[in-house]
Amino acid sequence: MNNDTNEVRREQPGVAEAAAGPDWKPVSRSSTYELVIDAVEEQIMTGSLGVGDPLPAERDLATKLGVSRASVREALRVLDSLGVVRSSGGSGRGAGTFIAAMPSAALTRFLRLHVALTNFSIDDVTETRIQLERSSAILAATRADKDALAEVNAQLAMMDTPGISLETFNDADTAFHVAIAQAAGNQLFSDLTGAIRTSLRKSIFSSFSRVDDQQALMAKLQSQHHGIMDAITTGRAEEAAALTEEHIRFAASRLPGLSDT
Amino acid sequence: MNNDTNEVRREQPGVAEAAAGPDWKPVSRSSTYELVIDAVEEQIMTGSLGVGDPLPAERDLATKLGVSRASVREALRVLDSLGVVRSSGGSGRGAGTFIAAMPSAALTRFLRLHVALTNFSIDDVTETRIQLERSSAILAATRADKDALAEVNAQLAMMDTPGISLETFNDADTAFHVAIAQAAGNQLFSDLTGAIRTSLRKSIFSSFSRVDDQQALMAKLQSQHHGIMDAITTGRAEEAAALTEEHIRFAASRLPGLSDT
DNA sequence: GGCCTTTGTGAGGTCAGACCATTAATCTGA
DNA sequence: TCAGATTAATGGTCTGACCTCACAAAGGCC
């Protein structure tokens, strides 16, 4: 951990250079695999490729683009890790690489790594979660989609199971919050909410194990869950938001090491 | 765009299987490159690797892990695209692969691709942006960090330049909003805000070109910017938030094709 | 001695080609 | 007709080679 002279922190995205003078363009010098990504991305941007569509076989794509298969694979791996592409071996129908749409895992890994690198503090992440979930609660209370709320209730019931294990409780807890976001009808809310919870899963879990009376804490959290759900079901949007914020702040304050303060 | 039978959508993260019975674990069957990523990630999680630290040379790492260099490279490419690692050639000081911390570009590409794939609707993204920026405005008004606010003012002044080009205005606009998030002191807010704006850059730009009186719209937006900044500077937090939300909704409504409604 | 040039070395970047594992489609024979 | 064997196409992995680049050390010039 020798935080030495390497200046590798904090590029700003899309920020115009405030300085005047001859603004030299950075002359990107993209690497080969970046060019392959760009080629695929362009097809996506222009609508030539959509979810479910197949990409050419790696060997074909390499030939078409005039690069080696290794470079194509590096590009596809990146797109795969972003949840944009899915590959499977074999032959015939279903074999090959396809455009996919699985952003959750990618978001989760991204957050998990950058939180571990202390790029994003846990407080920052928690604050983001609060804002998202406040909004989710309001939207969920307003729209009141019955099917979506049923899923929330299912998770609530799961957590009501007597003698439930900490792990099961925690997973149902995550699912509960994600289900509310889902009920709000905003996919980005829901994916971000899930990613934040999942990326903190280990920390939450180990933090929970250090709590004195785990059953009491779980009971308290669960009673808050019921309060939130009541407010959502009866359409008290602002109250649902307030209870959600209170709930998250309460949990953060009770789990040692999860909060910087 | 043949959205056929491929079931590649919407995995849920960390959601416990509600079903009972013998719950078979998916027996991950991780690929080699995933194992390499895991190996690096573990070093990061345990704190053995932090920002600025060097990784072993690709060839060394391949030997140590007992895999081929190709697999190591695929893993490093993924970490690179996530902004977790930075590589440079050459020799001696500064050569090799290092742990880095550059999440913005990764977030931007992620959002850009998934928005293009209509995984996240523009409305979803805009709503997220509103919630984040409301919060940023409140925090910025409360904390009132002079240095940070100076940057906001710099961008404001840039946009006041007479006869400014659409492109310059748009970039300064992005920088303005990012600077406010920065002033809020939440890195995730600021990176997300920047990523959202940047990932929509092309759409915003082409949308703007179809507006009748561009100068009038820019003037209107800029007057809203001034209003927001006034509220922040004088510590009227709630008003700053309200003006920010109004500003974003106004812009979305005026840019054809940016809003689904 | 001090500065410049040359050479060496080690790192990532790219490529070509081979082989393996898996799977669907096809062929073959009872 | 149908079960089994074969084939072909695809991603997965590995090997080893060569390139470029940038610093570092050695050497040569003043």
PDB file of N, CA and C in Angstrom, chain A residues 1-3 6 8 10-12 33-34 41 45 47 50-53 73-74 77-78 80-83 86 101-105 107 109-110 112 114 119-120 124 128 131 135 178 182 186-189 191, chain B residues 1-3 6 8 10-12 33-34 41 45 50-53 73-74 77-78 80-83 86 101-105 107 109-110 112 114 119-120 124 128 131 135 178 182 186-189 191:
ATOM      1  N   MET A   1       0.836  -1.219   0.000  1.00  0.00           N
ATOM      2  CA  MET A   1       0.000   0.000   0.000  1.00  0.00           C
ATOM      3  C   MET A   1       0.853   1.244   0.000  1.00  0.00           C
ATOM      4  N   ASN A   2       1.806   1.334  -0.908  1.00  0.00           N
ATOM      5  CA  ASN A   2       2.701   2.487  -0.931  1.00  0.00           C
ATOM      6  C   ASN A   2       2.127   3.595  -1.785  1.00  0.00           C
ATOM      7  N   ASN A   3       1.272   4.386  -1.203  1.00  0.00           N
ATOM      8  CA  ASN A   3       0.600   5.411  -1.996  1.00  0.00           C
ATOM      9  C   ASN A   3       1.574   6.482  -2.437  1.00  0.00           C
ATOM     10  N   ASN A   6       2.335   7.991  -7.967  1.00  0.00           N
ATOM     11  CA  ASN A   6       1.490   7.723  -9.127  1.00  0.00           C
ATOM     12  C   ASN A   6       0.259   8.614  -9.158  1.00  0.00           C
ATOM     13  N   VAL A   8      -2.841   8.697 -10.430  1.00  0.00           N
ATOM     14  CA  VAL A   8      -3.860   7.929 -11.134  1.00  0.00           C
ATOM     15  C   VAL A   8      -5.245   8.190 -10.606  1.00  0.00           C
ATOM     16  N   ARG A  10      -8.875  10.358 -10.093  1.00  0.00           N
ATOM     17  CA  ARG A  10      -9.851  11.407 -10.334  1.00  0.00           C
ATOM     18  C   ARG A  10      -9.744  12.142 -11.628  1.00  0.00           C
ATOM     19  N   GLU A  11      -9.914  11.458 -12.691  1.00  0.00           N
ATOM     20  CA  GLU A  11     -10.180  12.170 -13.923  1.00  0.00           C
ATOM     21  C   GLU A  11     -11.599  12.711 -13.835  1.00  0.00           C
ATOM     22  N   GLN A  12     -11.857  13.833 -14.431  1.00  0.00           N
ATOM     23  CA  GLN A  12     -13.242  14.318 -14.472  1.00  0.00           C
ATOM     24  C   GLN A  12     -13.830  14.044 -15.840  1.00  0.00           C
ATOM     25  N   TYR A  33      -7.928  -3.405 -28.843  1.00  0.00           N
ATOM     26  CA  TYR A  33      -9.151  -3.939 -28.272  1.00  0.00           C
ATOM     27  C   TYR A  33     -10.181  -2.844 -28.057  1.00  0.00           C
ATOM     28  N   GLU A  34      -9.725  -1.616 -27.793  1.00  0.00           N
ATOM     29  CA  GLU A  34     -10.664  -0.499 -27.673  1.00  0.00           C
ATOM     30  C   GLU A  34     -11.363  -0.257 -29.001  1.00  0.00           C
ATOM     31  N   GLU A  41     -19.783  -1.168 -30.190  1.00  0.00           N
ATOM     32  CA  GLU A  41     -20.613  -0.108 -29.610  1.00  0.00           C
ATOM     33  C   GLU A  41     -21.322   0.684 -30.700  1.00  0.00           C
ATOM     34  N   MET A  45     -25.166   1.541 -30.975  1.00  0.00           N
ATOM     35  CA  MET A  45     -25.667   2.911 -30.984  1.00  0.00           C
ATOM     36  C   MET A  45     -26.560   3.175 -32.188  1.00  0.00           C
ATOM     37  N   GLY A  47     -28.308   1.098 -33.582  1.00  0.00           N
ATOM     38  CA  GLY A  47     -29.477   0.242 -33.565  1.00  0.00           C
ATOM     39  C   GLY A  47     -29.339  -1.015 -34.404  1.00  0.00           C
ATOM     40  N   GLY A  50     -29.257  -5.179 -31.218  1.00  0.00           N
ATOM     41  CA  GLY A  50     -30.095  -5.001 -30.036  1.00  0.00           C
ATOM     42  C   GLY A  50     -30.048  -6.253 -29.188  1.00  0.00           C
ATOM     43  N   VAL A  51     -30.678  -6.170 -28.053  1.00  0.00           N
ATOM     44  CA  VAL A  51     -30.661  -7.299 -27.134  1.00  0.00           C
ATOM     45  C   VAL A  51     -31.146  -8.572 -27.819  1.00  0.00           C
ATOM     46  N   GLY A  52     -30.370  -9.626 -27.698  1.00  0.00           N
ATOM     47  CA  GLY A  52     -30.728 -10.906 -28.278  1.00  0.00           C
ATOM     48  C   GLY A  52     -30.051 -11.186 -29.606  1.00  0.00           C
ATOM     49  N   ASP A  53     -29.564 -10.155 -30.235  1.00  0.00           N
ATOM     50  CA  ASP A  53     -28.919 -10.355 -31.531  1.00  0.00           C
ATOM     51  C   ASP A  53     -27.570 -11.044 -31.376  1.00  0.00           C
ATOM     52  N   ARG A  73     -11.174 -11.116 -28.371  1.00  0.00           N
ATOM     53  CA  ARG A  73     -11.589 -11.724 -27.117  1.00  0.00           C
ATOM     54  C   ARG A  73     -11.461 -10.753 -25.954  1.00  0.00           C
ATOM     55  N   GLU A  74     -10.380  -9.983 -25.935  1.00  0.00           N
ATOM     56  CA  GLU A  74     -10.231  -9.011 -24.848  1.00  0.00           C
ATOM     57  C   GLU A  74     -11.395  -8.024 -24.867  1.00  0.00           C
ATOM     58  N   ARG A  77     -14.534  -9.754 -23.646  1.00  0.00           N
ATOM     59  CA  ARG A  77     -14.496  -9.968 -22.200  1.00  0.00           C
ATOM     60  C   ARG A  77     -14.937  -8.713 -21.467  1.00  0.00           C
ATOM     61  N   VAL A  78     -14.484  -7.585 -21.951  1.00  0.00           N
ATOM     62  CA  VAL A  78     -14.881  -6.321 -21.333  1.00  0.00           C
ATOM     63  C   VAL A  78     -16.386  -6.131 -21.455  1.00  0.00           C
ATOM     64  N   ASP A  80     -18.532  -8.362 -21.872  1.00  0.00           N
ATOM     65  CA  ASP A  80     -19.157  -9.379 -21.043  1.00  0.00           C
ATOM     66  C   ASP A  80     -19.216  -8.925 -19.584  1.00  0.00           C
ATOM     67  N   SER A  81     -18.120  -8.378 -19.126  1.00  0.00           N
ATOM     68  CA  SER A  81     -18.080  -7.946 -17.723  1.00  0.00           C
ATOM     69  C   SER A  81     -19.001  -6.759 -17.489  1.00  0.00           C
ATOM     70  N   LEU A  82     -19.333  -6.041 -18.557  1.00  0.00           N
ATOM     71  CA  LEU A  82     -20.263  -4.922 -18.427  1.00  0.00           C
ATOM     72  C   LEU A  82     -21.702  -5.399 -18.528  1.00  0.00           C
ATOM     73  N   GLY A  83     -21.870  -6.686 -18.796  1.00  0.00           N
ATOM     74  CA  GLY A  83     -23.225  -7.218 -18.913  1.00  0.00           C
ATOM     75  C   GLY A  83     -23.870  -6.883 -20.247  1.00  0.00           C
ATOM     76  N   ARG A  86     -23.095 -11.845 -23.904  1.00  0.00           N
ATOM     77  CA  ARG A  86     -23.116 -13.136 -23.235  1.00  0.00           C
ATOM     78  C   ARG A  86     -22.594 -14.178 -24.215  1.00  0.00           C
ATOM     79  N   ALA A 101     -28.352  -8.168 -21.687  1.00  0.00           N
ATOM     80  CA  ALA A 101     -28.744  -6.997 -20.898  1.00  0.00           C
ATOM     81  C   ALA A 101     -28.752  -7.383 -19.443  1.00  0.00           C
ATOM     82  N   MET A 102     -27.565  -7.512 -18.883  1.00  0.00           N
ATOM     83  CA  MET A 102     -27.477  -7.949 -17.502  1.00  0.00           C
ATOM     84  C   MET A 102     -26.577  -7.005 -16.725  1.00  0.00           C
ATOM     85  N   PRO A 103     -27.113  -5.838 -16.412  1.00  0.00           N
ATOM     86  CA  PRO A 103     -26.276  -4.809 -15.804  1.00  0.00           C
ATOM     87  C   PRO A 103     -25.995  -5.016 -14.325  1.00  0.00           C
ATOM     88  N   SER A 104     -26.807  -5.798 -13.647  1.00  0.00           N
ATOM     89  CA  SER A 104     -26.709  -5.856 -12.188  1.00  0.00           C
ATOM     90  C   SER A 104     -25.356  -6.337 -11.708  1.00  0.00           C
ATOM     91  N   ALA A 105     -24.920  -7.465 -12.222  1.00  0.00           N
ATOM     92  CA  ALA A 105     -23.660  -8.024 -11.753  1.00  0.00           C
ATOM     93  C   ALA A 105     -22.514  -7.057 -12.003  1.00  0.00           C
ATOM     94  N   LEU A 107     -22.633  -3.746 -12.214  1.00  0.00           N
ATOM     95  CA  LEU A 107     -22.715  -2.641 -11.258  1.00  0.00           C
ATOM     96  C   LEU A 107     -22.211  -3.073  -9.890  1.00  0.00           C
ATOM     97  N   ARG A 109     -20.077  -5.494  -9.055  1.00  0.00           N
ATOM     98  CA  ARG A 109     -18.627  -5.631  -8.975  1.00  0.00           C
ATOM     99  C   ARG A 109     -17.953  -4.281  -8.981  1.00  0.00           C
ATOM    100  N   PHE A 110     -18.462  -3.404  -9.819  1.00  0.00           N
ATOM    101  CA  PHE A 110     -17.896  -2.064  -9.902  1.00  0.00           C
ATOM    102  C   PHE A 110     -17.911  -1.374  -8.535  1.00  0.00           C
ATOM    103  N   ARG A 112     -18.378  -2.751  -5.565  1.00  0.00           N
ATOM    104  CA  ARG A 112     -17.637  -3.495  -4.552  1.00  0.00           C
ATOM    105  C   ARG A 112     -16.152  -3.144  -4.607  1.00  0.00           C
ATOM    106  N   HIS A 114     -14.658  -0.475  -6.040  1.00  0.00           N
ATOM    107  CA  HIS A 114     -14.310   0.905  -5.783  1.00  0.00           C
ATOM    108  C   HIS A 114     -14.567   1.309  -4.343  1.00  0.00           C
ATOM    109  N   ASN A 119     -12.540   4.560  -2.922  1.00  0.00           N
ATOM    110  CA  ASN A 119     -12.871   5.609  -3.855  1.00  0.00           C
ATOM    111  C   ASN A 119     -14.180   6.237  -3.502  1.00  0.00           C
ATOM    112  N   PHE A 120     -15.080   5.356  -3.145  1.00  0.00           N
ATOM    113  CA  PHE A 120     -16.366   5.807  -2.641  1.00  0.00           C
ATOM    114  C   PHE A 120     -16.421   5.390  -1.184  1.00  0.00           C
ATOM    115  N   ASP A 124     -20.791   7.780   1.528  1.00  0.00           N
ATOM    116  CA  ASP A 124     -21.254   8.263   0.226  1.00  0.00           C
ATOM    117  C   ASP A 124     -22.264   7.291  -0.368  1.00  0.00           C
ATOM    118  N   THR A 128     -26.294   7.794  -1.117  1.00  0.00           N
ATOM    119  CA  THR A 128     -26.889   7.545  -2.426  1.00  0.00           C
ATOM    120  C   THR A 128     -28.072   6.592  -2.308  1.00  0.00           C
ATOM    121  N   GLN A 131     -31.176   8.332  -0.949  1.00  0.00           N
ATOM    122  CA  GLN A 131     -31.898   9.149  -1.920  1.00  0.00           C
ATOM    123  C   GLN A 131     -32.682   8.286  -2.898  1.00  0.00           C
ATOM    124  N   SER A 135     -36.925   7.917  -3.025  1.00  0.00           N
ATOM    125  CA  SER A 135     -37.657   8.108  -4.255  1.00  0.00           C
ATOM    126  C   SER A 135     -38.460   6.864  -4.628  1.00  0.00           C
ATOM    127  N   VAL A 178     -35.028  -4.152  -2.833  1.00  0.00           N
ATOM    128  CA  VAL A 178     -35.014  -4.192  -4.300  1.00  0.00           C
ATOM    129  C   VAL A 178     -36.433  -4.283  -4.845  1.00  0.00           C
ATOM    130  N   GLN A 182     -38.309  -2.006  -7.485  1.00  0.00           N
ATOM    131  CA  GLN A 182     -38.959  -2.593  -8.658  1.00  0.00           C
ATOM    132  C   GLN A 182     -40.396  -2.075  -8.772  1.00  0.00           C
ATOM    133  N   ASN A 186     -38.676   1.895 -11.767  1.00  0.00           N
ATOM    134  CA  ASN A 186     -37.453   2.477 -12.326  1.00  0.00           C
ATOM    135  C   ASN A 186     -36.333   1.443 -12.253  1.00  0.00           C
ATOM    136  N   GLN A 187     -35.947   0.966 -13.436  1.00  0.00           N
ATOM    137  CA  GLN A 187     -34.972  -0.115 -13.482  1.00  0.00           C
ATOM    138  C   GLN A 187     -33.615   0.305 -12.934  1.00  0.00           C
ATOM    139  N   LEU A 188     -33.228   1.524 -13.180  1.00  0.00           N
ATOM    140  CA  LEU A 188     -31.927   1.982 -12.691  1.00  0.00           C
ATOM    141  C   LEU A 188     -31.943   2.078 -11.174  1.00  0.00           C
ATOM    142  N   PHE A 189     -33.042   2.581 -10.608  1.00  0.00           N
ATOM    143  CA  PHE A 189     -33.184   2.580  -9.154  1.00  0.00           C
ATOM    144  C   PHE A 189     -32.964   1.187  -8.609  1.00  0.00           C
ATOM    145  N   ASP A 191     -31.664  -1.566  -9.978  1.00  0.00           N
ATOM    146  CA  ASP A 191     -30.348  -2.163 -10.159  1.00  0.00           C
ATOM    147  C   ASP A 191     -29.315  -1.515  -9.241  1.00  0.00           C
TER     148      ASP A 191
ATOM    149  N   MET B   1     -32.036  -6.779 -35.062  1.00  0.00           N
ATOM    150  CA  MET B   1     -32.808  -6.525 -33.814  1.00  0.00           C
ATOM    151  C   MET B   1     -33.911  -7.567 -33.672  1.00  0.00           C
ATOM    152  N   ASN B   2     -33.597  -8.834 -33.843  1.00  0.00           N
ATOM    153  CA  ASN B   2     -34.620  -9.875 -33.750  1.00  0.00           C
ATOM    154  C   ASN B   2     -34.779 -10.350 -32.319  1.00  0.00           C
ATOM    155  N   ASN B   3     -35.572  -9.646 -31.553  1.00  0.00           N
ATOM    156  CA  ASN B   3     -35.685  -9.977 -30.138  1.00  0.00           C
ATOM    157  C   ASN B   3     -36.385 -11.312 -29.960  1.00  0.00           C
ATOM    158  N   ASN B   6     -34.141 -15.683 -26.947  1.00  0.00           N
ATOM    159  CA  ASN B   6     -33.039 -15.674 -25.979  1.00  0.00           C
ATOM    160  C   ASN B   6     -33.455 -15.083 -24.641  1.00  0.00           C
ATOM    161  N   VAL B   8     -32.092 -13.601 -21.958  1.00  0.00           N
ATOM    162  CA  VAL B   8     -30.871 -13.034 -21.398  1.00  0.00           C
ATOM    163  C   VAL B   8     -31.142 -11.783 -20.592  1.00  0.00           C
ATOM    164  N   ARG B  10     -32.386  -9.494 -17.212  1.00  0.00           N
ATOM    165  CA  ARG B  10     -32.847  -9.259 -15.871  1.00  0.00           C
ATOM    166  C   ARG B  10     -32.591 -10.362 -14.861  1.00  0.00           C
ATOM    167  N   GLU B  11     -31.363 -10.625 -14.621  1.00  0.00           N
ATOM    168  CA  GLU B  11     -31.075 -11.407 -13.423  1.00  0.00           C
ATOM    169  C   GLU B  11     -31.268 -10.491 -12.222  1.00  0.00           C
ATOM    170  N   GLN B  12     -31.666 -11.010 -11.106  1.00  0.00           N
ATOM    171  CA  GLN B  12     -31.746 -10.179  -9.903  1.00  0.00           C
ATOM    172  C   GLN B  12     -30.531 -10.446  -9.007  1.00  0.00           C
ATOM    173  N   TYR B  33     -10.264 -16.646 -16.545  1.00  0.00           N
ATOM    174  CA  TYR B  33     -10.022 -15.223 -16.343  1.00  0.00           C
ATOM    175  C   TYR B  33     -10.799 -14.689 -15.145  1.00  0.00           C
ATOM    176  N   GLU B  34     -11.952 -15.292 -14.864  1.00  0.00           N
ATOM    177  CA  GLU B  34     -12.691 -14.887 -13.671  1.00  0.00           C
ATOM    178  C   GLU B  34     -11.879 -15.209 -12.417  1.00  0.00           C
ATOM    179  N   GLU B  41      -8.948  -9.333  -6.943  1.00  0.00           N
ATOM    180  CA  GLU B  41      -9.956  -8.717  -6.073  1.00  0.00           C
ATOM    181  C   GLU B  41      -9.711  -9.077  -4.609  1.00  0.00           C
ATOM    182  N   MET B  45      -9.479  -6.666  -1.514  1.00  0.00           N
ATOM    183  CA  MET B  45     -10.411  -6.746  -0.391  1.00  0.00           C
ATOM    184  C   MET B  45      -9.665  -6.855   0.946  1.00  0.00           C
ATOM    185  N   GLY B  50      -3.601  -1.552  -2.692  1.00  0.00           N
ATOM    186  CA  GLY B  50      -4.345  -0.305  -2.637  1.00  0.00           C
ATOM    187  C   GLY B  50      -3.975   0.567  -3.816  1.00  0.00           C
ATOM    188  N   VAL B  51      -4.664   1.685  -3.929  1.00  0.00           N
ATOM    189  CA  VAL B  51      -4.426   2.573  -5.060  1.00  0.00           C
ATOM    190  C   VAL B  51      -2.956   2.954  -5.149  1.00  0.00           C
ATOM    191  N   GLY B  52      -2.392   2.791  -6.325  1.00  0.00           N
ATOM    192  CA  GLY B  52      -0.999   3.142  -6.561  1.00  0.00           C
ATOM    193  C   GLY B  52      -0.055   1.965  -6.519  1.00  0.00           C
ATOM    194  N   ASP B  53      -0.493   0.886  -5.909  1.00  0.00           N
ATOM    195  CA  ASP B  53       0.381  -0.286  -5.808  1.00  0.00           C
ATOM    196  C   ASP B  53       0.550  -0.961  -7.161  1.00  0.00           C
ATOM    197  N   ARG B  73      -4.256 -11.432 -19.197  1.00  0.00           N
ATOM    198  CA  ARG B  73      -4.543 -10.191 -19.916  1.00  0.00           C
ATOM    199  C   ARG B  73      -6.047  -9.929 -20.007  1.00  0.00           C
ATOM    200  N   GLU B  74      -6.811 -10.967 -20.256  1.00  0.00           N
ATOM    201  CA  GLU B  74      -8.255 -10.765 -20.321  1.00  0.00           C
ATOM    202  C   GLU B  74      -8.785 -10.244 -18.993  1.00  0.00           C
ATOM    203  N   ARG B  77      -7.749  -6.633 -18.578  1.00  0.00           N
ATOM    204  CA  ARG B  77      -8.528  -5.748 -19.433  1.00  0.00           C
ATOM    205  C   ARG B  77      -9.857  -5.406 -18.786  1.00  0.00           C
ATOM    206  N   VAL B  78     -10.450  -6.399 -18.165  1.00  0.00           N
ATOM    207  CA  VAL B  78     -11.721  -6.157 -17.491  1.00  0.00           C
ATOM    208  C   VAL B  78     -11.519  -5.168 -16.348  1.00  0.00           C
ATOM    209  N   ASP B  80      -9.214  -3.078 -16.067  1.00  0.00           N
ATOM    210  CA  ASP B  80      -8.881  -1.798 -16.665  1.00  0.00           C
ATOM    211  C   ASP B  80     -10.148  -1.060 -17.085  1.00  0.00           C
ATOM    212  N   SER B  81     -11.059  -1.788 -17.693  1.00  0.00           N
ATOM    213  CA  SER B  81     -12.288  -1.143 -18.161  1.00  0.00           C
ATOM    214  C   SER B  81     -13.156  -0.710 -16.999  1.00  0.00           C
ATOM    215  N   LEU B  82     -12.945  -1.324 -15.835  1.00  0.00           N
ATOM    216  CA  LEU B  82     -13.694  -0.919 -14.648  1.00  0.00           C
ATOM    217  C   LEU B  82     -13.019   0.259 -13.948  1.00  0.00           C
ATOM    218  N   GLY B  83     -11.862   0.648 -14.451  1.00  0.00           N
ATOM    219  CA  GLY B  83     -11.152   1.761 -13.830  1.00  0.00           C
ATOM    220  C   GLY B  83     -10.413   1.363 -12.572  1.00  0.00           C
ATOM    221  N   ARG B  86      -4.509   0.307 -14.176  1.00  0.00           N
ATOM    222  CA  ARG B  86      -3.990   1.141 -15.258  1.00  0.00           C
ATOM    223  C   ARG B  86      -2.672   0.526 -15.722  1.00  0.00           C
ATOM    224  N   ALA B 101      -7.704   4.304  -9.727  1.00  0.00           N
ATOM    225  CA  ALA B 101      -9.008   4.668  -9.184  1.00  0.00           C
ATOM    226  C   ALA B 101      -9.662   5.638 -10.132  1.00  0.00           C
ATOM    227  N   MET B 102     -10.136   5.129 -11.233  1.00  0.00           N
ATOM    228  CA  MET B 102     -10.733   5.999 -12.237  1.00  0.00           C
ATOM    229  C   MET B 102     -12.095   5.463 -12.637  1.00  0.00           C
ATOM    230  N   PRO B 103     -13.053   5.669 -11.761  1.00  0.00           N
ATOM    231  CA  PRO B 103     -14.369   5.061 -11.996  1.00  0.00           C
ATOM    232  C   PRO B 103     -15.215   5.789 -13.025  1.00  0.00           C
ATOM    233  N   SER B 104     -14.945   7.049 -13.293  1.00  0.00           N
ATOM    234  CA  SER B 104     -15.864   7.841 -14.116  1.00  0.00           C
ATOM    235  C   SER B 104     -16.051   7.272 -15.503  1.00  0.00           C
ATOM    236  N   ALA B 105     -14.959   7.016 -16.182  1.00  0.00           N
ATOM    237  CA  ALA B 105     -15.063   6.539 -17.552  1.00  0.00           C
ATOM    238  C   ALA B 105     -15.819   5.222 -17.603  1.00  0.00           C
ATOM    239  N   LEU B 107     -18.119   4.096 -15.492  1.00  0.00           N
ATOM    240  CA  LEU B 107     -19.541   4.347 -15.269  1.00  0.00           C
ATOM    241  C   LEU B 107     -20.188   4.914 -16.514  1.00  0.00           C
ATOM    242  N   ARG B 109     -19.313   4.611 -19.721  1.00  0.00           N
ATOM    243  CA  ARG B 109     -19.510   3.627 -20.783  1.00  0.00           C
ATOM    244  C   ARG B 109     -20.635   2.669 -20.419  1.00  0.00           C
ATOM    245  N   PHE B 110     -20.654   2.267 -19.180  1.00  0.00           N
ATOM    246  CA  PHE B 110     -21.698   1.362 -18.718  1.00  0.00           C
ATOM    247  C   PHE B 110     -23.082   1.945 -18.985  1.00  0.00           C
ATOM    248  N   ARG B 112     -23.901   4.471 -20.934  1.00  0.00           N
ATOM    249  CA  ARG B 112     -24.131   4.756 -22.350  1.00  0.00           C
ATOM    250  C   ARG B 112     -24.624   3.516 -23.078  1.00  0.00           C
ATOM    251  N   HIS B 114     -25.935   0.695 -21.776  1.00  0.00           N
ATOM    252  CA  HIS B 114     -27.208   0.131 -21.330  1.00  0.00           C
ATOM    253  C   HIS B 114     -28.387   1.045 -21.645  1.00  0.00           C
ATOM    254  N   ASN B 119     -32.066  -0.713 -21.732  1.00  0.00           N
ATOM    255  CA  ASN B 119     -32.196  -1.355 -20.439  1.00  0.00           C
ATOM    256  C   ASN B 119     -32.661  -0.376 -19.415  1.00  0.00           C
ATOM    257  N   PHE B 120     -32.071   0.795 -19.521  1.00  0.00           N
ATOM    258  CA  PHE B 120     -32.490   1.898 -18.675  1.00  0.00           C
ATOM    259  C   PHE B 120     -33.110   2.932 -19.602  1.00  0.00           C
ATOM    260  N   ASP B 124     -35.841   6.965 -16.701  1.00  0.00           N
ATOM    261  CA  ASP B 124     -35.276   6.396 -15.486  1.00  0.00           C
ATOM    262  C   ASP B 124     -33.981   7.104 -15.109  1.00  0.00           C
ATOM    263  N   THR B 128     -33.167   9.502 -11.853  1.00  0.00           N
ATOM    264  CA  THR B 128     -32.028   9.263 -10.965  1.00  0.00           C
ATOM    265  C   THR B 128     -31.196  10.524 -10.825  1.00  0.00           C
ATOM    266  N   GLN B 131     -32.795  13.065  -8.478  1.00  0.00           N
ATOM    267  CA  GLN B 131     -32.657  12.766  -7.052  1.00  0.00           C
ATOM    268  C   GLN B 131     -31.242  13.055  -6.561  1.00  0.00           C
ATOM    269  N   SER B 135     -30.109  16.263  -3.983  1.00  0.00           N
ATOM    270  CA  SER B 135     -29.312  16.013  -2.786  1.00  0.00           C
ATOM    271  C   SER B 135     -28.007  16.803  -2.818  1.00  0.00           C
ATOM    272  N   VAL B 178     -21.603  18.884 -12.341  1.00  0.00           N
ATOM    273  CA  VAL B 178     -20.634  18.029 -11.650  1.00  0.00           C
ATOM    274  C   VAL B 178     -19.962  18.795 -10.520  1.00  0.00           C
ATOM    275  N   GLN B 182     -19.613  17.922  -6.689  1.00  0.00           N
ATOM    276  CA  GLN B 182     -18.311  17.902  -6.026  1.00  0.00           C
ATOM    277  C   GLN B 182     -18.363  18.731  -4.743  1.00  0.00           C
ATOM    278  N   ASN B 186     -19.695  14.404  -2.057  1.00  0.00           N
ATOM    279  CA  ASN B 186     -19.993  12.981  -2.228  1.00  0.00           C
ATOM    280  C   ASN B 186     -19.473  12.532  -3.591  1.00  0.00           C
ATOM    281  N   GLN B 187     -18.438  11.725  -3.534  1.00  0.00           N
ATOM    282  CA  GLN B 187     -17.777  11.325  -4.764  1.00  0.00           C
ATOM    283  C   GLN B 187     -18.678  10.512  -5.669  1.00  0.00           C
ATOM    284  N   LEU B 188     -19.499   9.670  -5.064  1.00  0.00           N
ATOM    285  CA  LEU B 188     -20.385   8.837  -5.890  1.00  0.00           C
ATOM    286  C   LEU B 188     -21.437   9.700  -6.582  1.00  0.00           C
ATOM    287  N   PHE B 189     -21.977  10.677  -5.859  1.00  0.00           N
ATOM    288  CA  PHE B 189     -22.891  11.635  -6.493  1.00  0.00           C
ATOM    289  C   PHE B 189     -22.235  12.242  -7.714  1.00  0.00           C
ATOM    290  N   ASP B 191     -19.542  11.381  -9.482  1.00  0.00           N
ATOM    291  CA  ASP B 191     -19.221  10.480 -10.593  1.00  0.00           C
ATOM    292  C   ASP B 191     -20.476  10.042 -11.332  1.00  0.00           C
TER     293      ASP B 191
END
